Coordinates of C-alpha atoms in Angstrom, one line a residue:
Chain A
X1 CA 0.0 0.0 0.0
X2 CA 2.4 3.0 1.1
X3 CA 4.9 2.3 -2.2
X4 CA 1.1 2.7 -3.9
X5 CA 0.0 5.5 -2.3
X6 CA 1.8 8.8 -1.0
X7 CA 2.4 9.6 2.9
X8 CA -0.1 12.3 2.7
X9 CA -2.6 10.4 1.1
X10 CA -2.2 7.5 3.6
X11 CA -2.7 10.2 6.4
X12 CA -6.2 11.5 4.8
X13 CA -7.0 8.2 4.5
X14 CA -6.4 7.0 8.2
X15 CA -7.2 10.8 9.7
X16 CA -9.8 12.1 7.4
X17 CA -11.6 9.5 5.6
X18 CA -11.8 6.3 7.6
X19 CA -13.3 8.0 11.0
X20 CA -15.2 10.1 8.5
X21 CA -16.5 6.7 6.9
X22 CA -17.1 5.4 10.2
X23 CA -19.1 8.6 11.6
X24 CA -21.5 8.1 8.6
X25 CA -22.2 4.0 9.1
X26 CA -22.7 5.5 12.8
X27 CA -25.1 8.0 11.8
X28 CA -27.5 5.9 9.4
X29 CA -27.5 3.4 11.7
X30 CA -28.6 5.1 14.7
X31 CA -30.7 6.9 13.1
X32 CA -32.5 3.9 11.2
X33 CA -32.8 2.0 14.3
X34 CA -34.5 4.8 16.6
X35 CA -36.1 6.0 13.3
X36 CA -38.0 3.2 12.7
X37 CA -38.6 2.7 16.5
X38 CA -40.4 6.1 17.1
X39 CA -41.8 5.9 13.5
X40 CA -43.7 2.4 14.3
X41 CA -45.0 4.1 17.6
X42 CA -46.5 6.9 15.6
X43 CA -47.5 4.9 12.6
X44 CA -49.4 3.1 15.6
X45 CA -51.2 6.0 17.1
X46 CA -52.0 7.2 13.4
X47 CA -53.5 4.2 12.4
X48 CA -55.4 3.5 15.8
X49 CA -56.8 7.3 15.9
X50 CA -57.9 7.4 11.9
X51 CA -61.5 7.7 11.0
X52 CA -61.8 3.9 9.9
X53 CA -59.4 3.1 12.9
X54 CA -60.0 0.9 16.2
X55 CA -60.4 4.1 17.9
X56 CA -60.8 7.0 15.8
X57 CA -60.2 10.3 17.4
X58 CA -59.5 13.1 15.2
X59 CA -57.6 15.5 17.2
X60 CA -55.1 13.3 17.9
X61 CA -54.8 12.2 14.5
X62 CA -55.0 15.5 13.1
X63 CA -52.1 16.6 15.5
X64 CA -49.8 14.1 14.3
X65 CA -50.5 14.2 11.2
X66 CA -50.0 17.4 10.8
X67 CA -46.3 17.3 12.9
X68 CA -45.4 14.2 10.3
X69 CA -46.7 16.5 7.3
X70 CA -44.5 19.5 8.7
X71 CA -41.8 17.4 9.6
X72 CA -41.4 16.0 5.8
X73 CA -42.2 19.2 4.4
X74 CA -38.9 20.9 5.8
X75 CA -36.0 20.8 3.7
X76 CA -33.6 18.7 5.8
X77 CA -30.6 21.3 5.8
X78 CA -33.7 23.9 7.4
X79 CA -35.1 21.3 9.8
X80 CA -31.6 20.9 11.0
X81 CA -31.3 24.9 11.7
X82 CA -34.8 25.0 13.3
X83 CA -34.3 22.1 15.8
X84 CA -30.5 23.7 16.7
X85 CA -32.4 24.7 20.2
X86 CA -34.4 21.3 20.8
X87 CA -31.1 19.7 19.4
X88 CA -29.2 21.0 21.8
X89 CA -31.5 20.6 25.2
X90 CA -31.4 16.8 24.0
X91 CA -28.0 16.3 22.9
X92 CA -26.3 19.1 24.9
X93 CA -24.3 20.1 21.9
X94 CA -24.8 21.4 18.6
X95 CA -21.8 19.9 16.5
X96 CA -20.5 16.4 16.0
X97 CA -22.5 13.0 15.3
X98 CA -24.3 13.7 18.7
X99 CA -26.2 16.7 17.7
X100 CA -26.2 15.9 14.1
X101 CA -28.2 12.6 15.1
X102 CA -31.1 14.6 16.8
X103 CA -32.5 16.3 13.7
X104 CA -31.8 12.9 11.6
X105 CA -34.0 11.0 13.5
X106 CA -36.5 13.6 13.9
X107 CA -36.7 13.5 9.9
X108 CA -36.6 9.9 10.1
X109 CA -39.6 9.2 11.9
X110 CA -41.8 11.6 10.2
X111 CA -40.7 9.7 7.4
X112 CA -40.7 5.8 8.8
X113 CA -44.0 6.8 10.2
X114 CA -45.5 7.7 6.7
X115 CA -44.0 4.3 5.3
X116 CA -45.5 2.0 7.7
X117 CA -48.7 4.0 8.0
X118 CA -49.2 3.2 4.0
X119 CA -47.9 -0.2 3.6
X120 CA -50.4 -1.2 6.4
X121 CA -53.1 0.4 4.7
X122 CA -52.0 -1.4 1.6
X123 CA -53.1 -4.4 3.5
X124 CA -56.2 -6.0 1.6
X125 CA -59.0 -5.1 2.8
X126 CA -61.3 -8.0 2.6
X127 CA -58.3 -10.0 4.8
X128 CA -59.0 -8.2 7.9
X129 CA -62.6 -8.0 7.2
X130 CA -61.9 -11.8 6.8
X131 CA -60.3 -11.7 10.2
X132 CA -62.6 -9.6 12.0
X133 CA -65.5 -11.9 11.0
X134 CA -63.9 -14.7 13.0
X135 CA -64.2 -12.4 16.3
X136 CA -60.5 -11.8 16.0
X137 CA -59.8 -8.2 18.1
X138 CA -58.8 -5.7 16.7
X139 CA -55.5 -5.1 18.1
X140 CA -54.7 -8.4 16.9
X141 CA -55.8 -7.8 13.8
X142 CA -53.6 -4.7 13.3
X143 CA -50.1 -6.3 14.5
X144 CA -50.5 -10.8 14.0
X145 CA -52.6 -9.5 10.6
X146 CA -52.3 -5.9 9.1
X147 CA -47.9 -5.5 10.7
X148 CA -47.1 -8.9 9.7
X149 CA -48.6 -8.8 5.9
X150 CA -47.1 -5.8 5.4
X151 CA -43.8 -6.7 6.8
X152 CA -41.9 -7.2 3.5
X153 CA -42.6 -3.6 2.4
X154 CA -42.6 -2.1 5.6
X155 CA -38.7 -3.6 5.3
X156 CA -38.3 -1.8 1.8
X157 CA -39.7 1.1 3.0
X158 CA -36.8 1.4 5.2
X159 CA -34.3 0.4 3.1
X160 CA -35.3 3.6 0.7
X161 CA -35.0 5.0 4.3
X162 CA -31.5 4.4 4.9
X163 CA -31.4 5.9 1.8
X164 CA -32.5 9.2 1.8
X165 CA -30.8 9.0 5.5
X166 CA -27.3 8.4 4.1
X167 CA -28.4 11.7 2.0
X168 CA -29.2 13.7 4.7
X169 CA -26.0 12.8 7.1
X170 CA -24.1 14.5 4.1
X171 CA -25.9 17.7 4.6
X172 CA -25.6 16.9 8.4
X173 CA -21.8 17.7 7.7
X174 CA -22.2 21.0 6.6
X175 CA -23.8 21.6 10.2
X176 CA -20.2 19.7 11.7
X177 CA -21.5 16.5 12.5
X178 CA -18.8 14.9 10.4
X179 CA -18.8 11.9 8.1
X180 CA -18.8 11.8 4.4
X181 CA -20.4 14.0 3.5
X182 CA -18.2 17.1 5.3
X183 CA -15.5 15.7 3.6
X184 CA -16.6 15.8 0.6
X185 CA -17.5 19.6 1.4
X186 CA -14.3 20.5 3.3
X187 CA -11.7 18.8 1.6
X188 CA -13.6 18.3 -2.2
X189 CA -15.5 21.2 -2.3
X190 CA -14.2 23.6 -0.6
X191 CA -10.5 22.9 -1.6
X192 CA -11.0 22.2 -4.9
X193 CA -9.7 18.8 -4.6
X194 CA -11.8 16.7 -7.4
X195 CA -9.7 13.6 -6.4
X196 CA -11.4 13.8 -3.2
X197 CA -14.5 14.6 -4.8
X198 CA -15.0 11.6 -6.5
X199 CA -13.3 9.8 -4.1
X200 CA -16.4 10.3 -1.7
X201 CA -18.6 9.9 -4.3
X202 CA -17.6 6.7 -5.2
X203 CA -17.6 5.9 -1.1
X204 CA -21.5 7.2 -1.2
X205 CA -22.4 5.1 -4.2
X206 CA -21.0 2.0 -2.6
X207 CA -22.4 2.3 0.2
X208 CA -25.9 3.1 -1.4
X209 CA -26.0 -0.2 -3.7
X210 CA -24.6 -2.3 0.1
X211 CA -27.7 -1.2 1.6
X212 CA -30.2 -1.9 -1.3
X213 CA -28.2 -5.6 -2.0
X214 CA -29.2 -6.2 2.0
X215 CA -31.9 -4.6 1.7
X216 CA -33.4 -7.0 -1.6
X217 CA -32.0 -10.2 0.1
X218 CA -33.8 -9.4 3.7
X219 CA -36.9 -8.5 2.0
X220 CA -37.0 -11.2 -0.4
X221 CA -36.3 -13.7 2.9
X222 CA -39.4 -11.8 4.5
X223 CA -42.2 -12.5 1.5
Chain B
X1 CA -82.9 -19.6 14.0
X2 CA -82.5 -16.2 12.6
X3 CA -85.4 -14.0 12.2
X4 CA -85.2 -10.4 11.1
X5 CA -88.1 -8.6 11.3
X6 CA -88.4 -4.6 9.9
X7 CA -84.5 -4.8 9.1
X8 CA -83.6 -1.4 8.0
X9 CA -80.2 0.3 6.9
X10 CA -78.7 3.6 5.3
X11 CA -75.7 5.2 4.6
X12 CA -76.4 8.8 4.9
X13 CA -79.6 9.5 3.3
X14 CA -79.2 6.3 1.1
X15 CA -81.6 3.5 2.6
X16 CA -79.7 0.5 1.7
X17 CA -82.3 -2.2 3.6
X18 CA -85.5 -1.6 4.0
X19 CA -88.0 -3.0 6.1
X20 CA -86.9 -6.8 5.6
X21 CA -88.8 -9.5 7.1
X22 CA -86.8 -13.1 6.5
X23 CA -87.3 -16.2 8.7
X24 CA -84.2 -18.8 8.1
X25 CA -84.0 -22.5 10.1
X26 CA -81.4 -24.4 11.2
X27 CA -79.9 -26.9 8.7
X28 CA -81.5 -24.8 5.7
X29 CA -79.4 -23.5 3.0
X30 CA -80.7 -20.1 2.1
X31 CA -80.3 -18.0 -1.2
X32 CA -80.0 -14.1 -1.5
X33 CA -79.8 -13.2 -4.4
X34 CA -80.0 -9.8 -6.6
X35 CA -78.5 -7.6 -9.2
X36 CA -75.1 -5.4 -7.6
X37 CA -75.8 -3.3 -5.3
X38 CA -79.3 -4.7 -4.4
X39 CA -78.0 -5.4 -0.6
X40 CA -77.7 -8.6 -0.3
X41 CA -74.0 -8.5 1.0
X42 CA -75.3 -5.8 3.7
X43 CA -77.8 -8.3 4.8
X44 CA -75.8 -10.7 5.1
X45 CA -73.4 -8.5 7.0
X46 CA -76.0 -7.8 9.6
X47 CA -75.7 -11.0 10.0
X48 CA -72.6 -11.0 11.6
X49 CA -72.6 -7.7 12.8
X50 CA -70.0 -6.6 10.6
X51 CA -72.6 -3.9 9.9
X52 CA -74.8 -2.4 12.3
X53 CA -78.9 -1.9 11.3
X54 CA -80.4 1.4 12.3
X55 CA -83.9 -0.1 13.0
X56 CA -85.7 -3.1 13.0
X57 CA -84.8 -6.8 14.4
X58 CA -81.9 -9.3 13.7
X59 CA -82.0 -12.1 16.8
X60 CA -80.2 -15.2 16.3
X61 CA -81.5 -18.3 18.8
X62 CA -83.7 -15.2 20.3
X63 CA -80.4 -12.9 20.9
X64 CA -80.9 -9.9 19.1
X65 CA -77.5 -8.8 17.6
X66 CA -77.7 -4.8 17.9
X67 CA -78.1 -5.6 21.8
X68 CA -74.4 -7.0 21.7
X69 CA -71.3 -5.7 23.4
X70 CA -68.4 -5.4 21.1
X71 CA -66.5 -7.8 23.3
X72 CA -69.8 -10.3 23.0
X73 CA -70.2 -9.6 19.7
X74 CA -66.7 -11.3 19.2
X75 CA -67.4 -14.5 20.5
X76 CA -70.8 -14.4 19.3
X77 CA -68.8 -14.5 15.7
X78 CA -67.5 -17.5 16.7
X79 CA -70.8 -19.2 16.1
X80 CA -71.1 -17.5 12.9
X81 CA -68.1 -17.7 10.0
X82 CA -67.5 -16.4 6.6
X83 CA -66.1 -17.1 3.3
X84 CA -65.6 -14.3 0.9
X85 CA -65.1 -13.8 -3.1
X86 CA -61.6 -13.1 -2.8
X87 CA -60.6 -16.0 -0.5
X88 CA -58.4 -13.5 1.3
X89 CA -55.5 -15.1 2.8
X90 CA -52.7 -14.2 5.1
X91 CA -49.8 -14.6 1.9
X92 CA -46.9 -15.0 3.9
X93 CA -48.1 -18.2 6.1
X94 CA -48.6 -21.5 5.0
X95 CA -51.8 -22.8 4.5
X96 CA -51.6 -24.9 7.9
X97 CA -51.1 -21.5 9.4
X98 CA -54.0 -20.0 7.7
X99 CA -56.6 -22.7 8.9
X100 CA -55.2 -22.6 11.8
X101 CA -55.0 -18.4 12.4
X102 CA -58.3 -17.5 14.7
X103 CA -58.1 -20.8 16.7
X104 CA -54.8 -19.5 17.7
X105 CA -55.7 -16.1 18.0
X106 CA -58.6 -17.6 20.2
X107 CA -55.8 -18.9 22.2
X108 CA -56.8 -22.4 21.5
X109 CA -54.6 -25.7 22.9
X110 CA -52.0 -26.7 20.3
X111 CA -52.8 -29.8 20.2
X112 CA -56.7 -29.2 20.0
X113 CA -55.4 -26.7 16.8
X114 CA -52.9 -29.6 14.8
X115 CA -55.8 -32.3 15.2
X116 CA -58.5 -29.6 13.6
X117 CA -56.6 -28.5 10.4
X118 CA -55.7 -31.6 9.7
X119 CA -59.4 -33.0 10.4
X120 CA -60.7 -30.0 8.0
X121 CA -58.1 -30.4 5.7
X122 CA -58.9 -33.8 5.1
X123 CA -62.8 -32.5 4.9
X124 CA -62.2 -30.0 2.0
X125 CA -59.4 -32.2 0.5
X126 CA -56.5 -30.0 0.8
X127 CA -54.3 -32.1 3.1
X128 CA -51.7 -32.4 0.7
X129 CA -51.6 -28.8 0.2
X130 CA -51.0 -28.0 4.3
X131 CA -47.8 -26.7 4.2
X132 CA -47.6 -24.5 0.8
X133 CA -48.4 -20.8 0.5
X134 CA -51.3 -20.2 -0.3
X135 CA -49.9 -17.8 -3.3
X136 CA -49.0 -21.2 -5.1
X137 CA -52.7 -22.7 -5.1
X138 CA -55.9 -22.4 -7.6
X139 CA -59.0 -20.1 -6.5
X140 CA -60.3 -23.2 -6.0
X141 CA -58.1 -24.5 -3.5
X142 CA -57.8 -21.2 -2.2
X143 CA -61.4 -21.1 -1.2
X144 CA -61.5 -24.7 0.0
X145 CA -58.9 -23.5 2.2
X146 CA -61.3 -20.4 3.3
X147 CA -63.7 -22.7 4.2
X148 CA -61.9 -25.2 6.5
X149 CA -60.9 -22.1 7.9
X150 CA -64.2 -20.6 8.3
X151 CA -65.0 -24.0 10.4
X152 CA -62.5 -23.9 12.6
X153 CA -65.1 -22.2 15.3
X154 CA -67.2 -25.0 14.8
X155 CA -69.8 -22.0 14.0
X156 CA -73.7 -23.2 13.5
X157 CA -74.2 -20.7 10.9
X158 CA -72.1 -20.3 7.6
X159 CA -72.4 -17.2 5.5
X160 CA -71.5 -17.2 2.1
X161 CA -70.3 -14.0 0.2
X162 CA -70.0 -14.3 -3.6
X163 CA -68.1 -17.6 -2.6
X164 CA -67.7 -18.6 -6.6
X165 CA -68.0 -15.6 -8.2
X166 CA -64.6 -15.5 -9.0
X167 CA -64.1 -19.1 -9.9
X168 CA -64.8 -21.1 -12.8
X169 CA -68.1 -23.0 -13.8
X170 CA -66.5 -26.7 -13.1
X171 CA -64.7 -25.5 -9.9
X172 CA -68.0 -23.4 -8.4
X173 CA -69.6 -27.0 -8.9
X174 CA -67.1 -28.6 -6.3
X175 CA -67.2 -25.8 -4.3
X176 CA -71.2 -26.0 -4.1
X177 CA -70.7 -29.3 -3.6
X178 CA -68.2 -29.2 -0.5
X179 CA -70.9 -26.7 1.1
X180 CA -73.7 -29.1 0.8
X181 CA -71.9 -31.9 2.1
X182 CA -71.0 -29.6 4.8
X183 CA -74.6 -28.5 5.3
X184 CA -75.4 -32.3 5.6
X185 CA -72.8 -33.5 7.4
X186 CA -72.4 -30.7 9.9
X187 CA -75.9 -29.6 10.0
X188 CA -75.2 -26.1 9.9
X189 CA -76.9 -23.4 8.3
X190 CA -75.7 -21.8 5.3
X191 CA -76.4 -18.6 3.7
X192 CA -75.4 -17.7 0.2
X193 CA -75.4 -14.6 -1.3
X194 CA -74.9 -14.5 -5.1
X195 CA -75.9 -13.1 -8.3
X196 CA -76.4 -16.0 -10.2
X197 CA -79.3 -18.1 -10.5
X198 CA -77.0 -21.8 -11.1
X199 CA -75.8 -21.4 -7.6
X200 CA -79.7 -21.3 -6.1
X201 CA -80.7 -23.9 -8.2
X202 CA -77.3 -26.3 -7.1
X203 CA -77.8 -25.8 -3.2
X204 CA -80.6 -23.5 -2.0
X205 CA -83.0 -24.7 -0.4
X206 CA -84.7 -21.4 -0.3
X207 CA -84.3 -18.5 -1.9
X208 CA -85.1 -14.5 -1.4
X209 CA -85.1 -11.7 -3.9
X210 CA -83.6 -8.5 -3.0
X211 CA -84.3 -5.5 -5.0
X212 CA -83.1 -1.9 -4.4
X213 CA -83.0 -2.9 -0.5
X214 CA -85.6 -4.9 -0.5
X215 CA -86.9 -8.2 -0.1
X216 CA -89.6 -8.4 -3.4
X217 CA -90.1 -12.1 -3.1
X218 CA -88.9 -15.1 -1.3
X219 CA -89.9 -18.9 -0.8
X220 CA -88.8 -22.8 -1.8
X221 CA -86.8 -22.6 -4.9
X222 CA -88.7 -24.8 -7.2
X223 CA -92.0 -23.2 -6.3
X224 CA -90.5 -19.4 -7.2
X225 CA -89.2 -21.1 -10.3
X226 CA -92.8 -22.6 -11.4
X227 CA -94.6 -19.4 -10.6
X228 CA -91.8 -16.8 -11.7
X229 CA -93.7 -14.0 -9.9
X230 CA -93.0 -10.4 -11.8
X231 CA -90.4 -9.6 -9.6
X232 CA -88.4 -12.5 -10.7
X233 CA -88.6 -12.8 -13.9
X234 CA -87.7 -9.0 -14.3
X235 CA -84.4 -10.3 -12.7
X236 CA -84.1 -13.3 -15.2
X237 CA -84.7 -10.7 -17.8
X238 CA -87.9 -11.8 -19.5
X239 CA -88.5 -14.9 -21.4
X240 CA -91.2 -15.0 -24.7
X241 CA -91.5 -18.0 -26.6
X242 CA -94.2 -19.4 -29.2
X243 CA -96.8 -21.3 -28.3
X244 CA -100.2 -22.5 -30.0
X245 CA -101.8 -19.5 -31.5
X246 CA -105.7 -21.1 -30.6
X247 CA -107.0 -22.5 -27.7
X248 CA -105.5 -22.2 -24.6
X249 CA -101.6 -22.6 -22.9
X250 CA -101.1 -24.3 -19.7
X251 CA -97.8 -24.5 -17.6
X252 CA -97.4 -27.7 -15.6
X253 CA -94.5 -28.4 -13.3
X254 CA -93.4 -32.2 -13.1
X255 CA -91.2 -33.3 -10.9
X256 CA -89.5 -37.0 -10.8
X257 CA -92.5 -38.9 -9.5
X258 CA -94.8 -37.3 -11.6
X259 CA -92.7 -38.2 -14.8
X260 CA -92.4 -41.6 -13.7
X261 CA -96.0 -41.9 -13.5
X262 CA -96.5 -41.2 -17.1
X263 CA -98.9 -38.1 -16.3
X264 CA -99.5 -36.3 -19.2
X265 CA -100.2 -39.4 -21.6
X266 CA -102.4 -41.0 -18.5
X267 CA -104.8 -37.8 -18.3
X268 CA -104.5 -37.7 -22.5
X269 CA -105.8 -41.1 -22.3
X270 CA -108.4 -40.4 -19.6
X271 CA -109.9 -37.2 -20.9
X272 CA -109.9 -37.9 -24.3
X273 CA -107.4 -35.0 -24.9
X274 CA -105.2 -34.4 -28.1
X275 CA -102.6 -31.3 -26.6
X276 CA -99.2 -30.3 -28.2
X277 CA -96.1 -29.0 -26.1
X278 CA -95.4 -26.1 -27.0
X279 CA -92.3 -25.5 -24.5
X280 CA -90.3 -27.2 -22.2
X281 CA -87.3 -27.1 -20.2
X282 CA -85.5 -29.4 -17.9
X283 CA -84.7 -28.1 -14.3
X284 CA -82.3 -29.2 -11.6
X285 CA -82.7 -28.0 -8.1
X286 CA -80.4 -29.7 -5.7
X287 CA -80.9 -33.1 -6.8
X288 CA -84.0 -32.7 -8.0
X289 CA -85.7 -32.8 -11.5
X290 CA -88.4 -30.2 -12.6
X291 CA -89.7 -30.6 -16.0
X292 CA -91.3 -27.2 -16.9
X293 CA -93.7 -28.1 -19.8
X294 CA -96.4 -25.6 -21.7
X295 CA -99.3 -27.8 -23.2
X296 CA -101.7 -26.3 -25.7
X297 CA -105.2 -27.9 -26.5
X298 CA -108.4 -26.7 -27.4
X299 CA -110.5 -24.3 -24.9
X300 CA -113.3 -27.0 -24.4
X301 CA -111.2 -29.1 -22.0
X302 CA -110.2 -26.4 -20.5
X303 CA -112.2 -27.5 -17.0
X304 CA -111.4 -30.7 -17.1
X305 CA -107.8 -30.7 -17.3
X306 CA -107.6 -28.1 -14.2
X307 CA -109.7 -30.8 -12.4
X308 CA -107.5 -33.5 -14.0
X309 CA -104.5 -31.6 -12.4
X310 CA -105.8 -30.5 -9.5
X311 CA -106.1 -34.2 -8.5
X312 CA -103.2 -35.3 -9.1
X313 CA -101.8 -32.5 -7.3
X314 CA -100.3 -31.3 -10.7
X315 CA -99.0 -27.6 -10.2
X316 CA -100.1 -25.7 -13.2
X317 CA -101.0 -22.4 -14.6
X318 CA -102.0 -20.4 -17.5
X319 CA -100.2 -19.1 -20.0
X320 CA -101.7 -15.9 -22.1
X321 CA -101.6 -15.1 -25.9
X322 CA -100.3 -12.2 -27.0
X323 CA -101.9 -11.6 -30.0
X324 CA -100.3 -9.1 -31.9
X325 CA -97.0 -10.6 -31.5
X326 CA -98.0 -13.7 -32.2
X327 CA -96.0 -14.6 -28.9
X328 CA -97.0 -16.0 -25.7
X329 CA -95.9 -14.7 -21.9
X330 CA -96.8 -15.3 -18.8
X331 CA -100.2 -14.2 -17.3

């Protein structure tokens, strides 16, 4: 390797890139996981409080739906700017992986939440009809019936996810969380280094067709 | 028993049932039938209270349904399944899984659950099927697999939604069939809802006509059939046919016994009567035989052969001349 390379590029590589690589695969995951953990909870109480729900009740589902509507109407770069004070009382800092992780999730969820709310709702109708005329209740019908048929695009939903996460953690950088995506602004960008430039590009495109290869296999298991 | 007396349902300012008055036993296999949109699959609904009335009476075994508590109401279902057009199934389990779905979400004993599929399976002939997805089978299959399902409950009532609608004319016999066999074997009441006639004559017992949200006519199959009353034959869209341009037309209905008895050549004999068919058609209701025939002789028998039919418990009717067509339809 170091007859291959130069001594400065094998510094970037260790000091710049790797824990810049590493900050990112931090950040999407993180963010995925908790994502998807507040997004199921809210995809929950939207499809509970909806009009053809177990419960309907509109002002709850009006509230939330209009946070999740607001929340995926922001630009994520302007989300990221108006959650700086919320970031902060949660995170207790408003630079590095930490703080950048706040506003991702926030996104996140709006966005996991919208996912599983329509893949559930994709769930034929005449099946928990079906179900419901065997005296089955109805919170089993929504999670052993309407979660688990709608499982395998649930999964794809946030795979595309990861995705648009991966996206966002590059505009994250410009905010100093780090990762990819800084570097490609910092060092590409801003030093008008096109090596480095494509470098992280090609890095970004990798990693996109790694999660949508796990992504196909997992879901293809899950049918 | 269910009896539903002044059964009445809207949507908004749409009356989708009104006032319908239906008495159904237990054991009987019961038609309802209807263009789209005629309520039948309401009705039937009602049934299980997967919609609510907003006036009248629906009491099965004297237990009027509106009366239930949700959390009654769901083990009242029990007693009462349902197959659907669109077999739906849950894709991602096996069939085993499937069948055996609200007996575990019943919390039933394993054990109780593993000796039921298999029992059903064997019923509806899908044991060899148990462990594919159900994504791999026929309608069919799919649908035999509905109804094992549907039994599962051991319900005493059986309602049928379009259950062959989307299947084809060989495979909706063996599907009529399994539900007959079930009806017989079981004892327990089924009700079909359909739009076509083949499945009321194949299983029904008895049949009602809905219309526009109501119930226009209703009785024993072969009876409605013999005496198409307007209402139904506006539904079969409406028959003409030639007949004898003199004297008079007379419908008789003949079933088996009264074939086998040589009828119509005995009373030609006796009377002294010279007639000409002028129509007939060959019925099959359940496992019966109805032989529809229209005789045409001259008016001065016209008494004695009423007599003559009358006796012999004949059931008959007259058909009228429409003159200017040249045509004959039903008085």
């Amino acid at each position: 390797m170091s007859g291959f390379l130069t001594e400065y590029q094998m510094n970037f590589w260790e000091r710049i890139l790797a824990p810049a690589f590493a900050a990112t695969i931090q950040m999407v995951i993180i963010t995925t996981i908790l994502g998807t953990f507040f997004g199921f909870f809210v995809a929950v109480i939207l499809l509970v409080t909806d009009k053809d729900g177990i419960h309907p009740n509109r002002f709850i589902y009006g509230l939330f739906n209009f946070i999740v509507n607001v929340i995926r109407s922001f630009p994520f770069l302007i989300l990221m700017i108006f959650l700086l004070p919320f970031t902060k009382l949660i995170a207790g800092t408003s630079i590095g992986v930490r703080a950048a992780v706040v506003p991702l999730i926030v996104s996140a969820t709006a966005f996991i939440a919208k996912l599983i709310v329509n893949a559930m709702q994709e769930v034929d109708k005449g099946l928990v009809e079906a179900m419901k005329s065997f005296g089955i209740s109805e919170v089993q019908v929504v999670f052993r019936v309407m979660f688990s048929e709608a499982l395998p695009s649930i999964i794809s939903g946030v795979i595309l996810a990861m995705v648009a996460i991966l996206g966002s953690t590059a505009m994250a950088g410009a905010m100093g969380a780090g990762g990819i995506g800084s570097v490609a602004i910092t060092y590409g960008y801003q030093k008008f280094n096109k090596v480095v430039m494509v470098l992280t590009a090609g890095i970004l495109i990798v990693f996109v067709q790694l999660i949508e290869m796990i992504g196909k296999w997992v879901y293809r298991k899950m049918k | 028993m269910i009896e539903i007396k002044g059964l009445q349902k809207s949507f908004d300012d749409l009356k989708v049932l009104d006032n319908i008055d239906l008495t159904i036993e237990d054991g009987e296999i019961y038609g309802l039938v209807g263009k789209s949109g005629a309520g039948k699959s309401t009705l039937l609904r009602c049934i299980n209270g997967l919609e609510q009335y907003s006036a009248g009476s629906l009491k099965i075994d004297g237990v009027e349904i509106k009366a239930l508590s949700r959390k009654e109401l769901r083990t009242f279902r029990k007693g009462v399944s349902m197959i659907f057009q669109h077999f739906p199934m849950l894709t991602r389990k096996t069939v085993y899984e499937n069948i055996a779905f609200p007996m575990r979400c019943w919390k039933y004993d394993r054990q109780v659950i593993d000796k039921r599929v298999k029992e059903l399976a064997e019923l509806v002939g899908i044991s060899e099927k148990l462990y594919q997805r159900p994504g791999q089978l026929s309608g069919g299959q799919k649908q035999r697999i509905a109804i094992a399902r549907a039994l599962t409950m051991e319900p005493k009532i059986l309602l049928s939604d379009e259950a062959t609608s989307a299947l084809d004319p060989v495979t909706t016999r063996s599907i009529l069939q399994l539900l007959r066999d079930i009806n017989e074997k079981l004892g327990i009441t089924i009700i079909v809802v359909t739009h076509q006639m083949s499945v009321i004559k194949d299983v029904c017992e008895k049949v009602a006509l809905l219309e526009a949200g109501e119930l226009v006519v209703s009785g024993p199959v072969d009876e409605l059939f013999m005496y198409q009353p307007e209402e139904l034959k506006t539904f079969l869209g409406e028959e003409k046919f030639h007949a004898g341009s003199s004297g008079i037309n007379i419908q008789v209905m003949l079933s088996d016994q009264d074939m086998s008895k040589n009828i119509l050549s005995r009373m030609s004999r006796e009377l002294d009567l010279d007639f000409t068919i002028v129509n007939s058609e060959m019925e099959r209701y359940r496992d019966k035989y109805l032989g529809y025939l229209v005789l045409n002789f001259s008016e001065q028998y016209k008494s004695k052969v009423e007599d003559y039919l009358d006796q012999n418990k004949i059931i008959w009717r007259y058909y009228q001349m429409n003159k200017e067509e040249g045509l004959c339809q039903d008085s």
